[in-house]
Short mmCIF file of C-alpha atoms in Angstrom, two decimals:
data_model
loop_
_atom_site.label_atom_id
_atom_site.label_comp_id
_atom_site.label_asym_id
_atom_site.label_seq_id
_atom_site.Cartn_x
_atom_site.Cartn_y
_atom_site.Cartn_z
CA MET A 1 129.99 57.64 113.51
CA PRO A 2 127.24 55.14 114.45
CA ASP A 3 128.27 52.47 116.90
CA THR A 4 129.07 49.33 114.93
CA GLY A 5 131.48 47.88 117.44
CA GLU A 6 129.03 45.40 118.89
CA VAL A 7 127.82 43.26 116.06
CA GLY A 8 126.42 40.29 117.95
CA LEU A 9 125.01 37.41 115.97
CA GLU A 10 121.35 36.83 116.70
CA ASP A 11 119.03 33.93 115.93
CA THR A 12 121.78 31.55 114.94
CA SER A 13 121.51 27.81 115.39
CA ASP A 14 123.91 25.52 117.23
CA SER A 15 125.40 24.43 113.91
CA GLU A 16 126.61 27.91 113.00
CA SER A 17 130.38 27.78 112.70
CA GLU A 18 130.89 31.39 113.75
CA GLY A 19 128.94 30.86 116.92
CA SER A 20 126.28 32.76 118.75
CA LYS A 21 126.15 36.26 120.07
CA SER A 22 127.77 35.17 123.31
CA ASP A 23 130.71 33.71 121.38
CA LEU A 24 131.30 37.05 119.70
CA GLU A 25 131.26 39.00 122.95
CA GLU A 26 133.23 36.59 125.15
CA ARG A 27 136.75 37.49 124.08
CA PHE A 28 136.08 41.10 125.06
CA THR A 29 133.37 42.08 127.52
CA GLU A 30 130.81 44.75 126.66
CA GLU A 31 132.46 47.07 129.16
CA GLU A 32 135.85 46.58 127.52
CA VAL A 33 134.45 47.31 124.06
CA GLU A 34 132.62 50.42 125.25
CA THR A 35 135.63 51.69 127.19
CA PHE A 36 137.88 51.28 124.17
CA GLU A 37 135.47 52.89 121.71
CA ARG A 38 134.96 55.92 123.97
CA SER A 39 138.67 56.45 124.56
CA SER A 40 140.54 59.23 122.82
CA GLU A 41 142.99 56.70 121.38
CA ALA A 42 140.23 54.79 119.60
CA ALA A 43 139.51 57.70 117.26
CA SER A 44 143.17 58.11 116.31
CA LEU A 45 143.62 54.35 115.86
CA ASN A 46 140.53 54.09 113.66
CA PHE A 47 141.86 56.95 111.55
CA GLY A 48 145.27 55.28 111.48
CA PHE A 49 143.79 52.02 110.18
CA PHE A 50 141.91 53.98 107.52
CA LEU A 51 145.16 55.66 106.44
CA LEU A 52 147.11 52.40 106.39
CA ALA A 53 144.49 50.78 104.14
CA LEU A 54 144.36 53.86 101.92
CA LEU A 55 148.13 53.81 101.47
CA TYR A 56 148.77 50.08 101.03
CA MET A 57 146.01 49.82 98.41
CA TRP A 58 147.32 52.84 96.48
CA PRO A 59 149.95 50.90 94.44
CA TYR A 60 147.39 48.23 93.45
CA HIS A 61 144.90 50.81 92.18
CA THR A 62 147.65 52.85 90.50
CA LEU A 63 148.80 49.82 88.52
CA LEU A 64 145.18 48.98 87.75
CA GLN A 65 144.75 52.48 86.32
CA THR A 66 147.65 51.93 83.90
CA GLN A 67 145.32 49.81 81.78
CA THR A 68 144.12 52.96 79.99
CA PHE A 69 147.74 53.66 79.05
CA LEU A 70 148.34 50.01 78.09
CA SER A 71 145.28 49.98 75.82
CA ALA A 72 146.59 53.04 73.96
CA LYS A 73 150.23 51.94 73.87
CA PHE A 74 149.47 48.35 72.83
CA PRO A 75 146.09 48.45 71.03
CA ASP A 76 146.60 45.05 69.41
CA ARG A 77 147.18 43.46 72.84
CA ALA A 78 144.86 45.57 74.97
CA VAL A 79 142.78 42.73 76.45
CA ASN A 80 145.75 40.41 76.93
CA ALA A 81 147.88 43.14 78.53
CA GLY A 82 145.03 44.19 80.79
CA ASN A 83 144.35 40.66 81.99
CA THR A 84 148.07 39.95 82.44
CA MET A 85 148.39 43.08 84.56
CA MET A 86 145.46 41.89 86.69
CA LEU A 87 147.17 38.52 87.21
CA ALA A 88 150.47 40.20 88.08
CA THR A 89 148.78 42.41 90.68
CA THR A 90 146.87 39.58 92.36
CA TRP A 91 148.48 36.13 92.30
CA PRO A 92 151.82 37.13 93.91
CA PHE A 93 150.14 38.44 97.06
CA MET A 94 148.11 35.23 97.28
CA VAL A 95 151.30 33.13 97.03
CA THR A 96 153.25 35.41 99.39
CA HIS A 97 150.54 35.41 102.03
CA GLY A 98 150.08 31.65 101.74
CA LEU A 99 153.79 30.91 102.15
CA LEU A 100 154.19 33.28 105.09
CA THR A 101 151.18 31.72 106.79
CA LEU A 102 151.92 28.03 106.14
CA THR A 103 155.60 28.33 107.10
CA GLY A 104 154.79 30.33 110.22
CA LEU A 105 157.17 33.07 109.09
CA SER A 106 154.47 35.73 109.39
CA ARG A 107 154.21 34.91 113.11
CA ARG A 108 157.95 35.37 113.59
CA LEU A 109 158.20 38.66 111.72
CA THR A 110 157.46 41.84 113.64
CA TYR A 111 154.79 44.30 112.55
CA THR A 112 157.59 46.81 112.03
CA CYS A 113 159.20 44.48 109.50
CA LYS A 114 155.90 43.68 107.77
CA LEU A 115 154.89 47.33 107.36
CA VAL A 116 158.10 49.35 107.04
CA VAL A 117 160.17 47.20 104.65
CA PRO A 118 157.40 46.71 102.02
CA GLY A 119 156.58 50.42 102.16
CA VAL A 120 160.18 51.31 101.32
CA LEU A 121 160.14 48.68 98.53
CA ILE A 122 157.05 50.28 96.96
CA SER A 123 158.79 53.67 96.88
CA ILE A 124 161.84 52.14 95.17
CA ILE A 125 159.60 50.41 92.59
CA ALA A 126 157.82 53.69 91.82
CA LEU A 127 161.14 55.46 91.29
CA GLY A 128 162.32 52.64 89.02
CA LEU A 129 159.19 52.88 86.86
CA ILE A 130 159.63 56.63 86.46
CA LEU A 131 163.24 56.12 85.34
CA VAL A 132 162.27 53.37 82.88
CA MET A 133 159.53 55.50 81.32
CA SER A 134 161.88 58.49 81.11
CA TYR A 135 165.01 56.90 79.68
CA VAL A 136 164.10 53.57 78.01
CA SER A 137 162.67 53.72 74.49
CA SER A 138 161.78 50.03 74.05
CA ALA A 139 158.02 49.54 74.32
CA GLU A 140 158.45 45.82 75.03
CA PHE A 141 160.87 46.56 77.88
CA LEU A 142 158.39 49.07 79.30
CA LEU A 143 155.57 46.52 79.21
CA ASN A 144 157.67 43.87 80.94
CA SER A 145 158.81 46.44 83.50
CA LEU A 146 155.19 47.22 84.33
CA TYR A 147 154.48 43.50 84.76
CA CYS A 148 157.51 43.10 87.06
CA ALA A 149 156.58 46.19 89.05
CA ALA A 150 153.05 44.87 89.50
CA LEU A 151 154.44 41.54 90.67
CA LEU A 152 156.81 43.13 93.21
CA CYS A 153 154.16 45.52 94.53
CA SER A 154 151.82 42.57 94.87
CA ILE A 155 154.41 40.70 96.95
CA ALA A 156 154.76 43.77 99.18
CA GLU A 157 150.99 43.97 99.60
CA GLY A 158 150.99 40.26 100.45
CA MET A 159 152.94 41.22 103.57
CA ILE A 160 151.26 44.52 104.43
CA GLU A 161 147.55 43.80 104.05
CA PRO A 162 147.41 40.67 106.25
CA ALA A 163 149.48 42.46 108.90
CA VAL A 164 147.03 45.37 109.01
CA TYR A 165 144.01 43.06 109.25
CA ASP A 166 145.77 40.96 111.92
CA MET A 167 146.48 44.06 113.95
CA ALA A 168 142.95 45.45 113.56
CA GLY A 169 141.42 42.14 114.66
CA LEU A 170 143.25 42.24 117.99
CA TYR A 171 141.47 45.36 119.26
CA PRO A 172 138.14 45.00 121.14
CA SER A 173 136.05 46.99 118.65
CA ALA A 174 134.95 45.85 115.20
CA LEU A 175 135.39 49.47 114.10
CA THR A 176 139.13 48.94 113.59
CA THR A 177 138.49 46.21 111.01
CA LYS A 178 135.63 48.19 109.48
CA ASN A 179 137.93 51.19 108.98
CA VAL A 180 140.46 49.00 107.18
CA MET A 181 137.68 47.93 104.80
CA PHE A 182 136.53 51.55 104.45
CA GLY A 183 140.09 52.62 103.62
CA ASN A 184 140.29 49.86 101.00
CA GLY A 185 137.14 51.14 99.34
CA ALA A 186 138.17 54.78 99.58
CA THR A 187 141.49 54.17 97.85
CA GLY A 188 139.92 53.17 94.55
CA VAL A 189 137.69 56.25 94.55
CA VAL A 190 140.50 58.63 95.53
CA VAL A 191 142.90 57.23 92.91
CA CYS A 192 140.21 57.48 90.21
CA ILE A 193 139.35 61.05 91.20
CA VAL A 194 143.03 62.07 91.26
CA LYS A 195 143.58 60.53 87.83
CA ILE A 196 140.47 62.11 86.31
CA SER A 197 141.22 65.50 87.91
CA VAL A 198 144.79 65.56 86.62
CA ARG A 199 143.58 64.61 83.15
CA LEU A 200 140.84 67.27 83.13
CA CYS A 201 143.23 69.96 84.35
CA THR A 202 145.86 69.17 81.74
CA ASN A 203 143.84 68.14 78.67
CA GLY A 204 140.13 68.64 79.34
CA VAL A 205 137.74 65.97 78.04
CA LYS A 206 139.43 65.45 74.68
CA PRO A 207 140.98 62.05 73.86
CA LEU A 208 144.61 61.72 74.89
CA ALA A 209 147.54 60.77 72.71
CA VAL A 210 149.87 58.01 73.89
CA ALA A 211 152.58 60.53 74.80
CA GLU A 212 150.15 62.50 76.97
CA LEU A 213 148.99 59.33 78.73
CA GLU A 214 152.61 58.46 79.39
CA GLN A 215 153.26 61.85 80.98
CA LEU A 216 150.24 61.47 83.25
CA THR A 217 151.41 57.99 84.23
CA HIS A 218 154.63 59.58 85.54
CA VAL A 219 152.50 61.61 87.96
CA TYR A 220 150.60 58.53 89.15
CA PHE A 221 153.83 56.64 89.84
CA ALA A 222 155.21 59.61 91.79
CA LEU A 223 152.10 59.53 93.99
CA MET A 224 152.56 55.78 94.42
CA GLY A 225 156.07 56.42 95.72
CA LEU A 226 154.72 58.91 98.26
CA ALA A 227 152.17 56.32 99.41
CA GLY A 228 155.01 53.88 100.01
CA ILE A 229 156.77 56.42 102.23
CA GLY A 230 153.52 57.18 104.07
CA LEU A 231 152.99 53.56 105.17
CA PRO A 232 155.90 53.31 107.64
CA ALA A 233 155.30 56.90 108.74
CA VAL A 234 151.69 56.22 109.80
CA TYR A 235 152.62 52.96 111.53
CA LEU A 236 155.63 54.31 113.43
CA LEU A 237 154.29 57.75 114.31
CA LEU A 238 150.60 57.02 114.92
CA MET A 239 149.85 53.34 115.52
CA ARG A 240 152.87 52.03 117.40
CA ARG A 241 153.05 54.89 119.89
CA SER A 242 149.58 54.31 121.33
CA LYS A 243 149.11 52.63 124.72
CA SER A 244 146.42 50.42 123.20
CA PHE A 245 148.98 48.98 120.78
CA LYS A 246 151.02 47.64 123.69
CA LYS A 247 147.93 46.43 125.57
CA TYR A 248 146.22 44.57 122.73
CA VAL A 249 148.83 43.95 120.03
CA LYS A 250 152.35 43.77 121.41
CA CYS A 251 151.32 41.98 124.58
CA GLU A 252 149.20 38.88 125.15
CA TYR A 253 145.91 40.35 126.34
CA THR A 254 143.68 38.57 128.88
CA ILE A 255 140.14 39.62 129.74
CA PRO A 256 139.19 40.81 133.24
CA LYS A 257 137.35 37.55 134.11
CA THR A 258 140.49 35.53 133.44
CA ASP A 259 142.53 37.94 135.52
CA LEU A 260 140.14 37.67 138.42
CA GLN A 261 140.29 33.89 138.39
CA SER A 262 144.01 33.48 137.88
CA ASN A 263 145.51 36.51 139.59
CA GLY A 264 142.90 37.65 142.07
CA SER A 265 143.12 41.16 140.65
CA ASP A 266 140.53 43.90 141.00
CA GLY A 267 139.15 43.38 137.50
CA GLU A 268 141.65 45.43 135.52
CA ALA A 269 142.53 43.80 132.23
CA SER A 270 146.08 42.55 132.06
CA ALA A 271 148.58 42.19 129.27
CA THR A 272 151.57 39.91 129.38
CA ASP A 273 154.50 41.06 127.29
CA PRO A 274 155.92 38.02 125.48
CA GLY A 275 159.05 39.94 124.62
CA GLY A 276 160.16 41.20 121.25
CA ASP A 277 157.90 43.23 119.02
CA CYS A 278 154.62 41.31 118.64
CA VAL A 279 156.34 38.01 117.78
CA ARG A 280 154.09 34.98 118.40
CA LYS A 281 155.61 31.68 119.54
CA GLU A 282 152.51 29.51 119.13
CA SER A 283 152.43 27.18 116.11
CA GLY A 284 150.96 29.02 113.15
CA LEU A 285 149.32 25.89 111.73
CA SER A 286 147.76 24.93 115.06
CA ALA A 287 146.42 28.46 115.57
CA ALA A 288 145.08 28.56 112.01
CA LEU A 289 143.21 25.28 112.46
CA GLN A 290 141.62 26.57 115.67
CA ALA A 291 140.56 29.78 113.96
CA LEU A 292 139.31 27.98 110.85
CA LYS A 293 136.60 26.18 112.84
CA HIS A 294 135.00 29.54 113.60
CA VAL A 295 135.52 31.59 110.44
CA TRP A 296 135.39 29.20 107.46
CA PRO A 297 131.88 30.19 106.24
CA SER A 298 132.82 33.88 106.16
CA MET A 299 136.11 33.00 104.49
CA VAL A 300 134.38 31.05 101.69
CA ALA A 301 131.75 33.79 101.25
CA THR A 302 134.51 36.38 100.86
CA THR A 303 136.28 34.23 98.26
CA ILE A 304 133.13 33.78 96.17
CA THR A 305 132.35 37.50 96.43
CA TYR A 306 135.74 38.53 95.03
CA ILE A 307 135.83 35.81 92.37
CA THR A 308 132.59 37.24 90.99
CA SER A 309 133.83 40.84 91.13
CA LEU A 310 137.25 40.30 89.55
CA ALA A 311 136.00 37.89 86.89
CA LEU A 312 133.56 40.54 85.63
CA TRP A 313 135.51 43.77 86.27
CA PRO A 314 137.28 45.79 84.92
CA VAL A 315 138.54 44.34 81.61
CA ILE A 316 135.33 42.85 80.16
CA PRO A 317 133.02 45.89 80.61
CA GLY A 318 135.96 48.25 80.09
CA SER A 319 136.59 46.81 76.61
CA MET A 320 132.95 46.49 75.49
CA CYS A 321 131.51 47.92 72.27
CA LEU A 322 130.04 51.40 72.86
CA SER A 323 128.66 52.34 69.45
CA GLY A 324 127.59 50.69 66.24
CA PRO A 325 129.23 51.03 62.80
CA GLY A 326 129.44 54.63 61.59
CA ASP A 327 128.60 56.01 65.03
CA SER A 328 131.98 56.07 66.74
CA ASN A 329 132.58 58.31 69.74
CA PRO A 330 136.33 58.57 70.40
CA THR A 331 135.86 60.85 73.42
CA LEU A 332 133.60 58.35 75.20
CA ARG A 333 135.92 55.51 74.22
CA SER A 334 138.92 57.31 75.71
CA TRP A 335 137.08 57.88 79.00
CA TRP A 336 135.19 54.60 79.22
CA PHE A 337 137.74 52.54 81.15
CA ASP A 338 138.14 55.34 83.71
CA ILE A 339 134.35 55.51 84.07
CA VAL A 340 134.08 51.75 84.62
CA LEU A 341 136.83 51.87 87.26
CA LEU A 342 135.24 54.83 89.04
CA ILE A 343 131.70 53.42 89.05
CA PHE A 344 132.78 50.15 90.67
CA ASN A 345 134.99 51.86 93.23
CA VAL A 346 132.26 54.33 94.21
CA GLY A 347 129.83 51.44 94.66
CA ASP A 348 132.40 49.49 96.67
CA LEU A 349 132.97 52.48 98.95
CA VAL A 350 129.23 52.98 99.47
CA GLY A 351 128.86 49.32 100.40
CA LYS A 352 131.71 49.55 102.90
CA SER A 353 130.54 52.77 104.56
CA GLU A 354 126.80 52.27 105.15
CA HIS A 355 126.98 51.81 108.94
CA ARG A 356 123.39 50.85 109.72
CA SER A 357 123.01 48.21 107.03
CA LEU A 358 126.42 46.74 107.90
CA SER A 359 125.40 46.46 111.55
CA TRP A 360 122.07 44.94 110.54
CA GLY A 361 123.79 42.38 108.34
CA ALA A 362 126.24 41.39 111.05
CA ARG A 363 123.42 41.03 113.60
CA ASN A 364 120.79 39.27 111.52
CA LEU A 365 122.48 37.30 108.74
CA SER A 366 124.00 33.99 109.77
CA SER A 367 127.26 32.87 108.21
CA ASN A 368 125.37 30.36 106.05
CA LEU A 369 123.07 33.12 104.81
CA LEU A 370 126.07 35.29 103.90
CA LEU A 371 127.47 32.36 101.95
CA ALA A 372 124.12 31.95 100.19
CA CYS A 373 124.07 35.69 99.40
CA ALA A 374 127.51 35.42 97.79
CA LEU A 375 126.32 32.54 95.60
CA CYS A 376 123.07 34.28 94.60
CA ARG A 377 125.05 37.41 93.75
CA ALA A 378 127.25 35.40 91.38
CA PHE A 379 124.23 33.88 89.60
CA LEU A 380 122.73 37.37 89.19
CA MET A 381 125.81 39.38 88.20
CA PHE A 382 127.37 37.10 85.57
CA PRO A 383 124.42 37.22 83.12
CA LEU A 384 123.74 40.91 83.86
CA VAL A 385 127.28 42.11 83.07
CA LEU A 386 128.10 39.62 80.30
CA THR A 387 124.93 40.15 78.24
CA ALA A 388 125.75 43.87 78.19
CA SER A 389 129.44 43.36 77.42
CA ALA A 390 130.40 40.04 75.85
CA PRO A 391 128.54 38.65 74.03
CA GLN A 392 126.55 41.86 73.75
CA SER A 393 122.86 40.93 73.54
CA TYR A 394 121.29 44.31 72.70
CA SER A 395 122.18 47.65 71.14
CA PRO A 396 125.45 49.26 72.31
CA THR A 397 123.64 52.37 73.58
CA VAL A 398 121.36 50.36 75.86
CA ALA A 399 124.13 47.92 76.73
CA SER A 400 126.43 50.69 77.95
CA TRP A 401 123.83 51.87 80.48
CA VAL A 402 123.09 48.31 81.58
CA ALA A 403 126.81 47.66 81.98
CA LEU A 404 127.25 50.76 84.16
CA ALA A 405 124.28 49.76 86.32
CA GLY A 406 125.67 46.24 86.59
CA VAL A 407 129.14 47.48 87.54
CA LEU A 408 127.65 49.79 90.19
CA LEU A 409 125.61 46.94 91.68
CA LEU A 410 128.68 44.71 91.52
CA GLY A 411 130.66 47.30 93.50
CA VAL A 412 128.01 47.98 96.16
CA SER A 413 127.41 44.29 96.81
CA ASN A 414 131.15 43.57 96.86
CA GLY A 415 131.80 46.23 99.48
CA TRP A 416 128.84 45.33 101.67
CA LEU A 417 129.24 41.54 101.71
CA SER A 418 133.00 41.57 102.23
CA THR A 419 132.80 44.12 105.06
CA VAL A 420 130.13 42.20 106.97
CA CYS A 421 132.22 39.03 106.70
CA PHE A 422 135.36 40.78 107.93
CA MET A 423 133.57 42.52 110.81
CA ARG A 424 132.27 39.23 112.17
CA ALA A 425 135.18 36.87 111.85
CA PRO A 426 137.94 38.12 114.25
CA LYS A 427 135.46 38.63 117.10
CA ALA A 428 133.69 35.25 116.70
CA LEU A 429 136.15 33.49 118.98
CA PRO A 430 135.63 31.91 122.43
CA ALA A 431 136.87 33.25 125.75
CA GLY A 432 140.58 32.88 126.43
CA THR A 433 141.53 32.83 122.75
CA SER A 434 145.19 33.74 122.33
CA ASN A 435 146.42 36.58 120.16
CA SER A 436 147.95 34.00 117.81
CA VAL A 437 144.55 32.43 117.10
CA ALA A 438 142.86 35.85 116.84
CA GLU A 439 145.49 36.97 114.34
CA GLN A 440 145.06 33.77 112.35
CA ALA A 441 141.30 34.39 112.14
CA SER A 442 142.05 37.67 110.37
CA THR A 443 144.80 35.98 108.37
CA LEU A 444 142.38 33.34 107.09
CA MET A 445 139.90 36.02 106.08
CA VAL A 446 142.63 37.80 104.12
CA MET A 447 143.52 34.44 102.56
CA GLY A 448 139.91 34.14 101.43
CA LEU A 449 140.04 37.68 100.03
CA PHE A 450 143.33 37.06 98.20
CA ALA A 451 142.06 33.72 96.86
CA GLY A 452 138.95 35.43 95.52
CA ILE A 453 140.88 38.25 93.87
CA SER A 454 143.47 35.88 92.37
CA LEU A 455 140.97 33.30 91.13
CA GLY A 456 138.68 36.04 89.82
CA SER A 457 141.53 37.59 87.84
CA LEU A 458 142.45 34.16 86.48
CA ALA A 459 138.81 33.55 85.50
CA ALA A 460 138.75 36.91 83.67
CA TYR A 461 141.96 35.99 81.84
CA GLU A 462 140.62 32.56 80.83
CA LEU A 463 137.32 34.06 79.67
CA GLY A 464 139.10 36.76 77.69
CA GLU A 465 141.51 34.34 76.05
CA GLY A 466 138.94 31.57 75.59
CA PRO A 467 135.15 31.54 75.15
CA LEU A 468 134.68 35.33 75.16
CA GLN A 469 137.69 36.30 73.05
CA ARG A 470 135.74 36.95 69.86
CA TYR A 471 132.94 38.76 71.71
CA ILE A 472 134.94 41.30 73.75
CA GLY A 473 134.68 44.64 71.97
CA ALA A 474 132.25 43.24 69.39
CA CYS A 475 128.91 45.00 68.93
CA HIS A 476 125.47 43.44 69.04
CA ALA A 477 124.57 42.02 65.64
CA GLY A 478 121.59 44.36 65.45
CA GLY A 479 123.89 47.38 65.29
CA GLY A 480 123.64 50.63 67.30
#
């Protein structure tokens, strides 16, 4: 794996909110970063962060994948049900994360509480969905159960995801945060591949009946339950047992220079155990305000990036017209939503895993430039995706290829921009920064991510129910 741990910011002016290269390297010295990255524990921790992200994102992507089933089960409400599901899987984790942060409760809860309890809850929700689909005949009850399950899983993710980012931001290397982002991107691809593979093995490429889709959905919910069990297992058995967890996360870490000045030590880094299990006593609001001064441009860029992505994907291109009158293709129609989901997720994963370009972006693009990139991306992607989907501006055959290209570009740019922003923010803090402030830097970035996802989903809902309602699924007037 190429070394992306040192992502110093070069050629930045004094006005840059995230600071200069020296700001990024002051909290941890170069020697400390190199020592950590070369240690045997670093590899297992990086893999652990990848697994945590893979598992906590699994329920979100599983519920996202149910939109194929919803479209078949409720054809007259396909767009509305899809957009409602998107809202149910996004807004609750925004509200949950916001309340935990503003009240300071997230600082008083242990990592064990924030990772183990939600994981168990996800497993219980998955079991409940399987029972509802097996024994309840009411379609309306099933739909409302899916909405409630999405809401509860979203609340659980609102606790887990910030905790994982907080924890990753406390280690010296940016690789921990990068592996969380990589795990996020990988989840969508893995879930899509699992879904497509199961479908191919059981039914081939032929269109599926509603009953067959319902049976496959049972399998997806069972896998979601296993992901919920895996979350506490990875945290308790892999992450929490490492010596680095105690040094950087559980204890209040101080850099060697500080130790030399205050303790007269021989240069060994110290860690003061505050007691408890990673409970911070510093005011959450005060720490957040300190962190905000350094990370706000990256936070806003992340929000704009995800608003653009979630406003345009997956419902609008997933529901677009694919063929003109008299030229229907039921097989393509039955696979189209899965294809749209897979294309975006593959692009997102590529954007989050291209080490050299990510390092280049973190070194050479100032925070203001990243913000400008997010805005330019929005101005480019909205007309590209909408003219192919709704209102469709050219023949369905051409539009379908343009839509796929647009969705791929949307995914790649989403993964790349968001990862660069997250890699920079937790390390762009001055010397002597407490763990509380460092955690809040990551917390604010997650707040920006959640705000973008939630507002993007709301924008998609408003577009689908408002100005684009009569265009979604409608073919270009010129025919096929």
